[in-house]
PDB file of C-alpha atoms in Angstrom:
ATOM      1  CA  GLN A 531     156.228  94.921  42.841  1.00  0.00           C
ATOM      2  CA  GLN A 532     157.967  95.092  46.216  1.00  0.00           C
ATOM      3  CA  PRO A 533     159.873  91.936  47.347  1.00  0.00           C
ATOM      4  CA  VAL A 534     158.772  90.443  50.690  1.00  0.00           C
ATOM      5  CA  GLN A 535     161.323  90.036  53.484  1.00  0.00           C
ATOM      6  CA  SER A 536     161.029  87.883  56.511  1.00  0.00           C
ATOM      7  CA  PRO A 537     161.314  88.023  59.413  1.00  0.00           C
ATOM      8  CA  GLN A 538     160.567  91.718  59.991  1.00  0.00           C
ATOM      9  CA  ALA A 539     162.729  91.727  63.138  1.00  0.00           C
ATOM     10  CA  VAL A 540     165.290  89.531  64.786  1.00  0.00           C
ATOM     11  CA  ILE A 541     167.103  89.724  68.211  1.00  0.00           C
ATOM     12  CA  LEU A 542     170.237  87.742  68.621  1.00  0.00           C
ATOM     13  CA  ARG A 543     172.960  87.214  71.147  1.00  0.00           C
ATOM     14  CA  GLU A 544     176.506  87.719  69.959  1.00  0.00           C
ATOM     15  CA  GLY A 545     177.734  84.575  68.272  1.00  0.00           C
ATOM     16  CA  GLU A 546     174.270  83.396  67.168  1.00  0.00           C
ATOM     17  CA  ASP A 547     173.306  82.862  63.536  1.00  0.00           C
ATOM     18  CA  ALA A 548     170.406  84.346  61.602  1.00  0.00           C
ATOM     19  CA  VAL A 549     168.831  83.948  58.103  1.00  0.00           C
ATOM     20  CA  ILE A 550     166.884  86.655  56.395  1.00  0.00           C
ATOM     21  CA  ASN A 551     164.686  85.739  53.448  1.00  0.00           C
ATOM     22  CA  CYS A 552     163.627  87.769  50.409  1.00  0.00           C
ATOM     23  CA  SER A 553     161.081  86.620  47.860  1.00  0.00           C
ATOM     24  CA  SER A 554     159.583  88.113  44.755  1.00  0.00           C
ATOM     25  CA  SER A 555     156.471  87.500  42.733  1.00  0.00           C
ATOM     26  CA  LYS A 556     158.276  88.259  39.529  1.00  0.00           C
ATOM     27  CA  ALA A 557     161.280  86.812  37.716  1.00  0.00           C
ATOM     28  CA  LEU A 558     164.538  88.322  39.031  1.00  0.00           C
ATOM     29  CA  TYR A 559     167.608  89.574  37.104  1.00  0.00           C
ATOM     30  CA  SER A 560     169.577  90.202  40.197  1.00  0.00           C
ATOM     31  CA  VAL A 561     169.294  90.571  44.002  1.00  0.00           C
ATOM     32  CA  HIS A 562     171.196  93.089  46.106  1.00  0.00           C
ATOM     33  CA  TRP A 563     171.613  93.161  49.904  1.00  0.00           C
ATOM     34  CA  TYR A 564     172.209  96.337  51.890  1.00  0.00           C
ATOM     35  CA  ARG A 565     172.611  97.181  55.536  1.00  0.00           C
ATOM     36  CA  GLN A 566     171.443 100.452  57.066  1.00  0.00           C
ATOM     37  CA  LYS A 567     172.387 101.642  60.533  1.00  0.00           C
ATOM     38  CA  HIS A 568     170.317 104.072  62.384  1.00  0.00           C
ATOM     39  CA  GLY A 569     170.512 107.606  60.994  1.00  0.00           C
ATOM     40  CA  GLU A 570     172.833 106.453  58.211  1.00  0.00           C
ATOM     41  CA  ALA A 571     172.676 105.600  54.593  1.00  0.00           C
ATOM     42  CA  PRO A 572     172.237 102.085  53.313  1.00  0.00           C
ATOM     43  CA  VAL A 573     175.518 100.391  52.573  1.00  0.00           C
ATOM     44  CA  PHE A 574     175.947  97.813  49.832  1.00  0.00           C
ATOM     45  CA  LEU A 575     176.818  94.281  51.070  1.00  0.00           C
ATOM     46  CA  MET A 576     176.692  92.034  47.977  1.00  0.00           C
ATOM     47  CA  ILE A 577     174.938  91.284  44.781  1.00  0.00           C
ATOM     48  CA  LEU A 578     173.812  87.923  43.244  1.00  0.00           C
ATOM     49  CA  LEU A 579     173.354  87.703  39.566  1.00  0.00           C
ATOM     50  CA  LYS A 580     172.818  84.135  38.676  1.00  0.00           C
ATOM     51  CA  GLY A 581     170.462  81.460  39.892  1.00  0.00           C
ATOM     52  CA  GLY A 582     172.043  79.375  42.586  1.00  0.00           C
ATOM     53  CA  GLU A 583     174.879  81.815  43.091  1.00  0.00           C
ATOM     54  CA  GLN A 584     176.166  82.153  46.550  1.00  0.00           C
ATOM     55  CA  LYS A 585     178.359  84.893  47.726  1.00  0.00           C
ATOM     56  CA  GLY A 586     180.223  85.580  51.010  1.00  0.00           C
ATOM     57  CA  HIS A 587     181.634  88.574  52.724  1.00  0.00           C
ATOM     58  CA  ASP A 588     183.369  87.786  55.963  1.00  0.00           C
ATOM     59  CA  LYS A 589     180.769  85.880  57.912  1.00  0.00           C
ATOM     60  CA  ILE A 590     177.774  87.159  55.934  1.00  0.00           C
ATOM     61  CA  SER A 591     176.804  85.197  52.874  1.00  0.00           C
ATOM     62  CA  ALA A 592     173.857  84.953  50.531  1.00  0.00           C
ATOM     63  CA  SER A 593     172.107  82.549  48.080  1.00  0.00           C
ATOM     64  CA  PHE A 594     169.882  83.159  45.123  1.00  0.00           C
ATOM     65  CA  ASN A 595     167.369  80.636  43.942  1.00  0.00           C
ATOM     66  CA  GLU A 596     166.270  81.966  40.582  1.00  0.00           C
ATOM     67  CA  LYS A 597     163.640  79.321  40.030  1.00  0.00           C
ATOM     68  CA  LYS A 598     161.893  80.147  43.299  1.00  0.00           C
ATOM     69  CA  GLN A 599     162.487  83.841  42.850  1.00  0.00           C
ATOM     70  CA  GLN A 600     164.101  83.926  46.323  1.00  0.00           C
ATOM     71  CA  SER A 601     167.229  85.005  48.041  1.00  0.00           C
ATOM     72  CA  SER A 602     168.577  84.472  51.594  1.00  0.00           C
ATOM     73  CA  LEU A 603     171.078  86.282  53.619  1.00  0.00           C
ATOM     74  CA  TYR A 604     173.014  84.228  56.197  1.00  0.00           C
ATOM     75  CA  LEU A 605     174.732  85.882  59.130  1.00  0.00           C
ATOM     76  CA  THR A 606     177.044  83.515  60.982  1.00  0.00           C
ATOM     77  CA  ALA A 607     178.469  84.065  64.487  1.00  0.00           C
ATOM     78  CA  SER A 608     176.898  87.508  64.643  1.00  0.00           C
ATOM     79  CA  GLN A 609     178.814  90.480  66.032  1.00  0.00           C
ATOM     80  CA  LEU A 610     177.447  93.647  67.654  1.00  0.00           C
ATOM     81  CA  SER A 611     178.446  95.571  64.479  1.00  0.00           C
ATOM     82  CA  TYR A 612     175.878  93.477  62.504  1.00  0.00           C
ATOM     83  CA  SER A 613     172.995  95.329  64.096  1.00  0.00           C
ATOM     84  CA  GLY A 614     170.943  97.420  61.731  1.00  0.00           C
ATOM     85  CA  THR A 615     168.209  97.041  59.144  1.00  0.00           C
ATOM     86  CA  TYR A 616     168.849  94.782  56.245  1.00  0.00           C
ATOM     87  CA  PHE A 617     167.210  95.342  52.918  1.00  0.00           C
ATOM     88  CA  CYS A 618     167.061  93.122  49.728  1.00  0.00           C
ATOM     89  CA  GLY A 619     166.694  94.988  46.516  1.00  0.00           C
ATOM     90  CA  THR A 620     165.421  93.216  43.395  1.00  0.00           C
ATOM     91  CA  ASN A 621     165.883  94.088  39.794  1.00  0.00           C
ATOM     92  CA  ASN A 622     163.043  92.688  37.662  1.00  0.00           C
ATOM     93  CA  ALA A 623     163.644  94.795  34.541  1.00  0.00           C
ATOM     94  CA  GLY A 624     164.732  98.279  33.804  1.00  0.00           C
ATOM     95  CA  ASN A 625     167.413  99.854  35.884  1.00  0.00           C
ATOM     96  CA  MET A 626     165.863 100.464  39.240  1.00  0.00           C
ATOM     97  CA  LEU A 627     166.120  98.428  42.409  1.00  0.00           C
ATOM     98  CA  THR A 628     162.861  97.818  44.264  1.00  0.00           C
ATOM     99  CA  PHE A 629     163.595  97.272  48.003  1.00  0.00           C
ATOM    100  CA  GLY A 630     161.801  95.002  50.407  1.00  0.00           C
ATOM    101  CA  GLY A 631     160.446  96.310  53.662  1.00  0.00           C
ATOM    102  CA  GLY A 632     163.529  95.558  55.591  1.00  0.00           C
ATOM    103  CA  THR A 633     164.512  93.266  58.474  1.00  0.00           C
ATOM    104  CA  ARG A 634     165.571  94.877  61.762  1.00  0.00           C
ATOM    105  CA  LEU A 635     168.405  92.979  63.300  1.00  0.00           C
ATOM    106  CA  MET A 636     169.560  93.601  66.860  1.00  0.00           C
ATOM    107  CA  VAL A 637     172.646  91.809  68.274  1.00  0.00           C
ATOM    108  CA  LYS A 638     172.979  91.897  72.049  1.00  0.00           C
ATOM    109  CA  PRO A 639     176.125  91.191  74.090  1.00  0.00           C
TER     110      PRO A 639
ATOM    111  CA  ASP B1340     186.277 113.085  49.330  1.00  0.00           C
ATOM    112  CA  THR B1341     182.651 111.916  49.899  1.00  0.00           C
ATOM    113  CA  ALA B1342     181.580 109.618  47.087  1.00  0.00           C
ATOM    114  CA  VAL B1343     177.951 110.720  46.989  1.00  0.00           C
ATOM    115  CA  SER B1344     177.107 113.946  48.620  1.00  0.00           C
ATOM    116  CA  GLN B1345     173.699 115.529  49.322  1.00  0.00           C
ATOM    117  CA  THR B1346     172.801 119.054  50.466  1.00  0.00           C
ATOM    118  CA  PRO B1347     171.197 120.033  52.598  1.00  0.00           C
ATOM    119  CA  LYS B1348     171.253 117.425  55.269  1.00  0.00           C
ATOM    120  CA  TYR B1349     168.184 118.857  56.990  1.00  0.00           C
ATOM    121  CA  LEU B1350     165.384 120.818  55.354  1.00  0.00           C
ATOM    122  CA  VAL B1351     162.416 122.295  57.296  1.00  0.00           C
ATOM    123  CA  THR B1352     159.886 124.212  55.207  1.00  0.00           C
ATOM    124  CA  GLN B1353     156.202 125.180  55.016  1.00  0.00           C
ATOM    125  CA  MET B1354     153.456 123.576  53.025  1.00  0.00           C
ATOM    126  CA  GLY B1355     153.166 125.080  49.578  1.00  0.00           C
ATOM    127  CA  ASN B1356     156.791 125.957  49.247  1.00  0.00           C
ATOM    128  CA  ASP B1357     159.087 124.770  46.431  1.00  0.00           C
ATOM    129  CA  LYS B1358     162.443 123.315  47.347  1.00  0.00           C
ATOM    130  CA  SER B1359     165.393 121.621  45.844  1.00  0.00           C
ATOM    131  CA  ILE B1360     167.916 118.913  47.149  1.00  0.00           C
ATOM    132  CA  LYS B1361     171.241 118.642  45.420  1.00  0.00           C
ATOM    133  CA  CYS B1362     173.287 115.489  44.789  1.00  0.00           C
ATOM    134  CA  GLU B1363     176.674 115.030  43.393  1.00  0.00           C
ATOM    135  CA  GLN B1364     178.814 111.931  42.942  1.00  0.00           C
ATOM    136  CA  ASN B1365     182.538 111.731  42.192  1.00  0.00           C
ATOM    137  CA  LEU B1366     182.670 107.957  41.497  1.00  0.00           C
ATOM    138  CA  GLY B1367     182.466 108.254  37.722  1.00  0.00           C
ATOM    139  CA  HIS B1368     179.089 106.383  37.773  1.00  0.00           C
ATOM    140  CA  ASP B1369     176.747 106.829  34.866  1.00  0.00           C
ATOM    141  CA  THR B1370     173.388 106.224  36.618  1.00  0.00           C
ATOM    142  CA  MET B1371     171.875 108.100  39.471  1.00  0.00           C
ATOM    143  CA  TYR B1372     168.711 107.605  41.515  1.00  0.00           C
ATOM    144  CA  TRP B1373     166.402 109.138  44.005  1.00  0.00           C
ATOM    145  CA  TYR B1374     164.806 107.217  46.791  1.00  0.00           C
ATOM    146  CA  LYS B1375     162.289 108.181  49.457  1.00  0.00           C
ATOM    147  CA  GLN B1376     162.435 106.563  52.891  1.00  0.00           C
ATOM    148  CA  ASP B1377     159.303 106.993  54.976  1.00  0.00           C
ATOM    149  CA  SER B1378     158.871 106.791  58.726  1.00  0.00           C
ATOM    150  CA  LYS B1379     158.462 103.058  58.509  1.00  0.00           C
ATOM    151  CA  LYS B1380     161.851 102.815  56.824  1.00  0.00           C
ATOM    152  CA  PHE B1381     160.359 101.730  53.459  1.00  0.00           C
ATOM    153  CA  LEU B1382     162.800 102.678  50.651  1.00  0.00           C
ATOM    154  CA  LYS B1383     160.813 103.615  47.573  1.00  0.00           C
ATOM    155  CA  ILE B1384     162.423 104.335  44.153  1.00  0.00           C
ATOM    156  CA  MET B1385     161.405 107.690  42.686  1.00  0.00           C
ATOM    157  CA  PHE B1386     163.735 108.129  39.624  1.00  0.00           C
ATOM    158  CA  SER B1387     166.479 106.506  37.720  1.00  0.00           C
ATOM    159  CA  TYR B1388     168.510 108.630  35.327  1.00  0.00           C
ATOM    160  CA  ASN B1389     171.443 108.349  33.074  1.00  0.00           C
ATOM    161  CA  ASN B1390     172.488 110.422  30.119  1.00  0.00           C
ATOM    162  CA  LYS B1391     170.268 108.419  27.833  1.00  0.00           C
ATOM    163  CA  GLU B1392     167.202 107.543  29.823  1.00  0.00           C
ATOM    164  CA  LEU B1393     164.966 108.897  32.610  1.00  0.00           C
ATOM    165  CA  ILE B1394     162.807 106.341  34.242  1.00  0.00           C
ATOM    166  CA  ILE B1395     160.116 107.632  36.584  1.00  0.00           C
ATOM    167  CA  ASN B1396     158.225 105.557  39.094  1.00  0.00           C
ATOM    168  CA  GLU B1397     154.643 105.993  38.018  1.00  0.00           C
ATOM    169  CA  THR B1398     153.481 106.498  41.488  1.00  0.00           C
ATOM    170  CA  VAL B1399     155.621 109.631  42.021  1.00  0.00           C
ATOM    171  CA  PRO B1400     153.573 112.927  41.816  1.00  0.00           C
ATOM    172  CA  ASN B1401     154.524 115.240  39.080  1.00  0.00           C
ATOM    173  CA  ARG B1402     155.331 117.797  41.692  1.00  0.00           C
ATOM    174  CA  PHE B1403     158.654 115.997  41.900  1.00  0.00           C
ATOM    175  CA  SER B1404     161.176 116.463  39.065  1.00  0.00           C
ATOM    176  CA  PRO B1405     164.717 115.414  38.674  1.00  0.00           C
ATOM    177  CA  LYS B1406     167.160 117.815  37.032  1.00  0.00           C
ATOM    178  CA  SER B1407     170.557 116.748  35.832  1.00  0.00           C
ATOM    179  CA  PRO B1408     172.971 119.517  34.649  1.00  0.00           C
ATOM    180  CA  ASP B1409     175.705 116.856  34.000  1.00  0.00           C
ATOM    181  CA  LYS B1410     176.566 113.281  34.610  1.00  0.00           C
ATOM    182  CA  ALA B1411     177.810 113.866  38.063  1.00  0.00           C
ATOM    183  CA  HIS B1412     174.768 115.684  39.440  1.00  0.00           C
ATOM    184  CA  LEU B1413     171.106 114.835  39.843  1.00  0.00           C
ATOM    185  CA  ASN B1414     169.069 117.349  41.776  1.00  0.00           C
ATOM    186  CA  LEU B1415     165.462 116.845  43.092  1.00  0.00           C
ATOM    187  CA  HIS B1416     163.041 119.707  42.767  1.00  0.00           C
ATOM    188  CA  ILE B1417     159.777 119.565  44.648  1.00  0.00           C
ATOM    189  CA  ASN B1418     156.877 121.957  43.974  1.00  0.00           C
ATOM    190  CA  SER B1419     154.004 122.803  46.312  1.00  0.00           C
ATOM    191  CA  LEU B1420     155.292 120.714  49.211  1.00  0.00           C
ATOM    192  CA  GLU B1421     152.700 118.712  51.248  1.00  0.00           C
ATOM    193  CA  LEU B1422     152.805 117.302  54.676  1.00  0.00           C
ATOM    194  CA  GLY B1423     153.067 113.728  53.269  1.00  0.00           C
ATOM    195  CA  ASP B1424     156.370 114.692  51.482  1.00  0.00           C
ATOM    196  CA  SER B1425     158.097 114.588  54.900  1.00  0.00           C
ATOM    197  CA  ALA B1426     160.703 111.845  54.738  1.00  0.00           C
ATOM    198  CA  VAL B1427     164.338 111.172  54.218  1.00  0.00           C
ATOM    199  CA  TYR B1428     165.422 111.399  50.598  1.00  0.00           C
ATOM    200  CA  PHE B1429     168.504 109.446  49.430  1.00  0.00           C
ATOM    201  CA  CYS B1430     170.408 110.016  46.355  1.00  0.00           C
ATOM    202  CA  ALA B1431     172.330 106.992  44.986  1.00  0.00           C
ATOM    203  CA  SER B1432     174.588 106.139  42.041  1.00  0.00           C
ATOM    204  CA  SER B1433     175.807 103.106  40.246  1.00  0.00           C
ATOM    205  CA  LYS B1434     177.381 101.967  37.032  1.00  0.00           C
ATOM    206  CA  LEU B1435     174.879 100.813  34.501  1.00  0.00           C
ATOM    207  CA  GLY B1436     176.520  97.723  33.206  1.00  0.00           C
ATOM    208  CA  SER B1437     175.568  95.350  30.393  1.00  0.00           C
ATOM    209  CA  HIS B1438     173.506  93.352  32.878  1.00  0.00           C
ATOM    210  CA  ARG B1439     170.902  95.539  34.482  1.00  0.00           C
ATOM    211  CA  GLY B1440     171.274  95.746  38.188  1.00  0.00           C
ATOM    212  CA  SER B1441     174.710  94.197  38.106  1.00  0.00           C
ATOM    213  CA  TYR B1442     176.479  96.823  40.125  1.00  0.00           C
ATOM    214  CA  GLY B1443     175.862  97.856  43.727  1.00  0.00           C
ATOM    215  CA  TYR B1444     174.492 101.292  44.573  1.00  0.00           C
ATOM    216  CA  THR B1445     176.391 103.931  46.612  1.00  0.00           C
ATOM    217  CA  PHE B1446     173.985 106.014  48.644  1.00  0.00           C
ATOM    218  CA  GLY B1447     174.423 109.596  49.877  1.00  0.00           C
ATOM    219  CA  SER B1448     173.900 110.412  53.558  1.00  0.00           C
ATOM    220  CA  GLY B1449     170.301 111.505  53.019  1.00  0.00           C
ATOM    221  CA  THR B1450     168.272 114.690  53.347  1.00  0.00           C
ATOM    222  CA  ARG B1451     165.666 114.749  56.120  1.00  0.00           C
ATOM    223  CA  LEU B1452     162.795 116.936  54.742  1.00  0.00           C
ATOM    224  CA  THR B1453     160.197 118.092  57.274  1.00  0.00           C
ATOM    225  CA  VAL B1454     157.127 119.985  55.940  1.00  0.00           C
ATOM    226  CA  VAL B1455     155.208 121.874  58.475  1.00  0.00           C
TER     227      VAL B1455
END
């Protein structure tokens, strides 16, 4: 079952913040976040393994609410380089990530 | 020194043909994957493979088959290509780990397949 991401698209000015949400109808073992720039491969950002776990990478952080089967990605003080499509990937069982439909983020000067 | 490399980068072929896409990783990972990304950017898992287990997404037509000559390679063979097979195909790899899904994936640069 594919996780659901929201919003589908976001337009920001440099320095603004954004939140991208990912929710699943099934219990989650882990949640991954990736960023894909146009014409390139998805690039791994971070992984969350435990309920309530929060991780950060520079000004990008994420949380994982295992009970609600949700994860959120927080982009703080966005930079032009943050533009791209963000995907969450969920691992319900087995060894395959199922990705959400993606959130297209555009950061303007 | 590319971590996950795919060839070819572009592939244009006629309907009905059989084609293969090659993938190699030099990261020492034990699990490899194939994903299909359609025109709407939706990333769909096709296969997961390590030396012990092949997991096939049940929605993948049996015209698609993974072939792994060794741990560092997972090729994708497609028979009787159809127009709907046009997409970007990504190979990826990761460690398996004791906790499933506990390691990030490294993706190859993708193969853009166009069926005419």
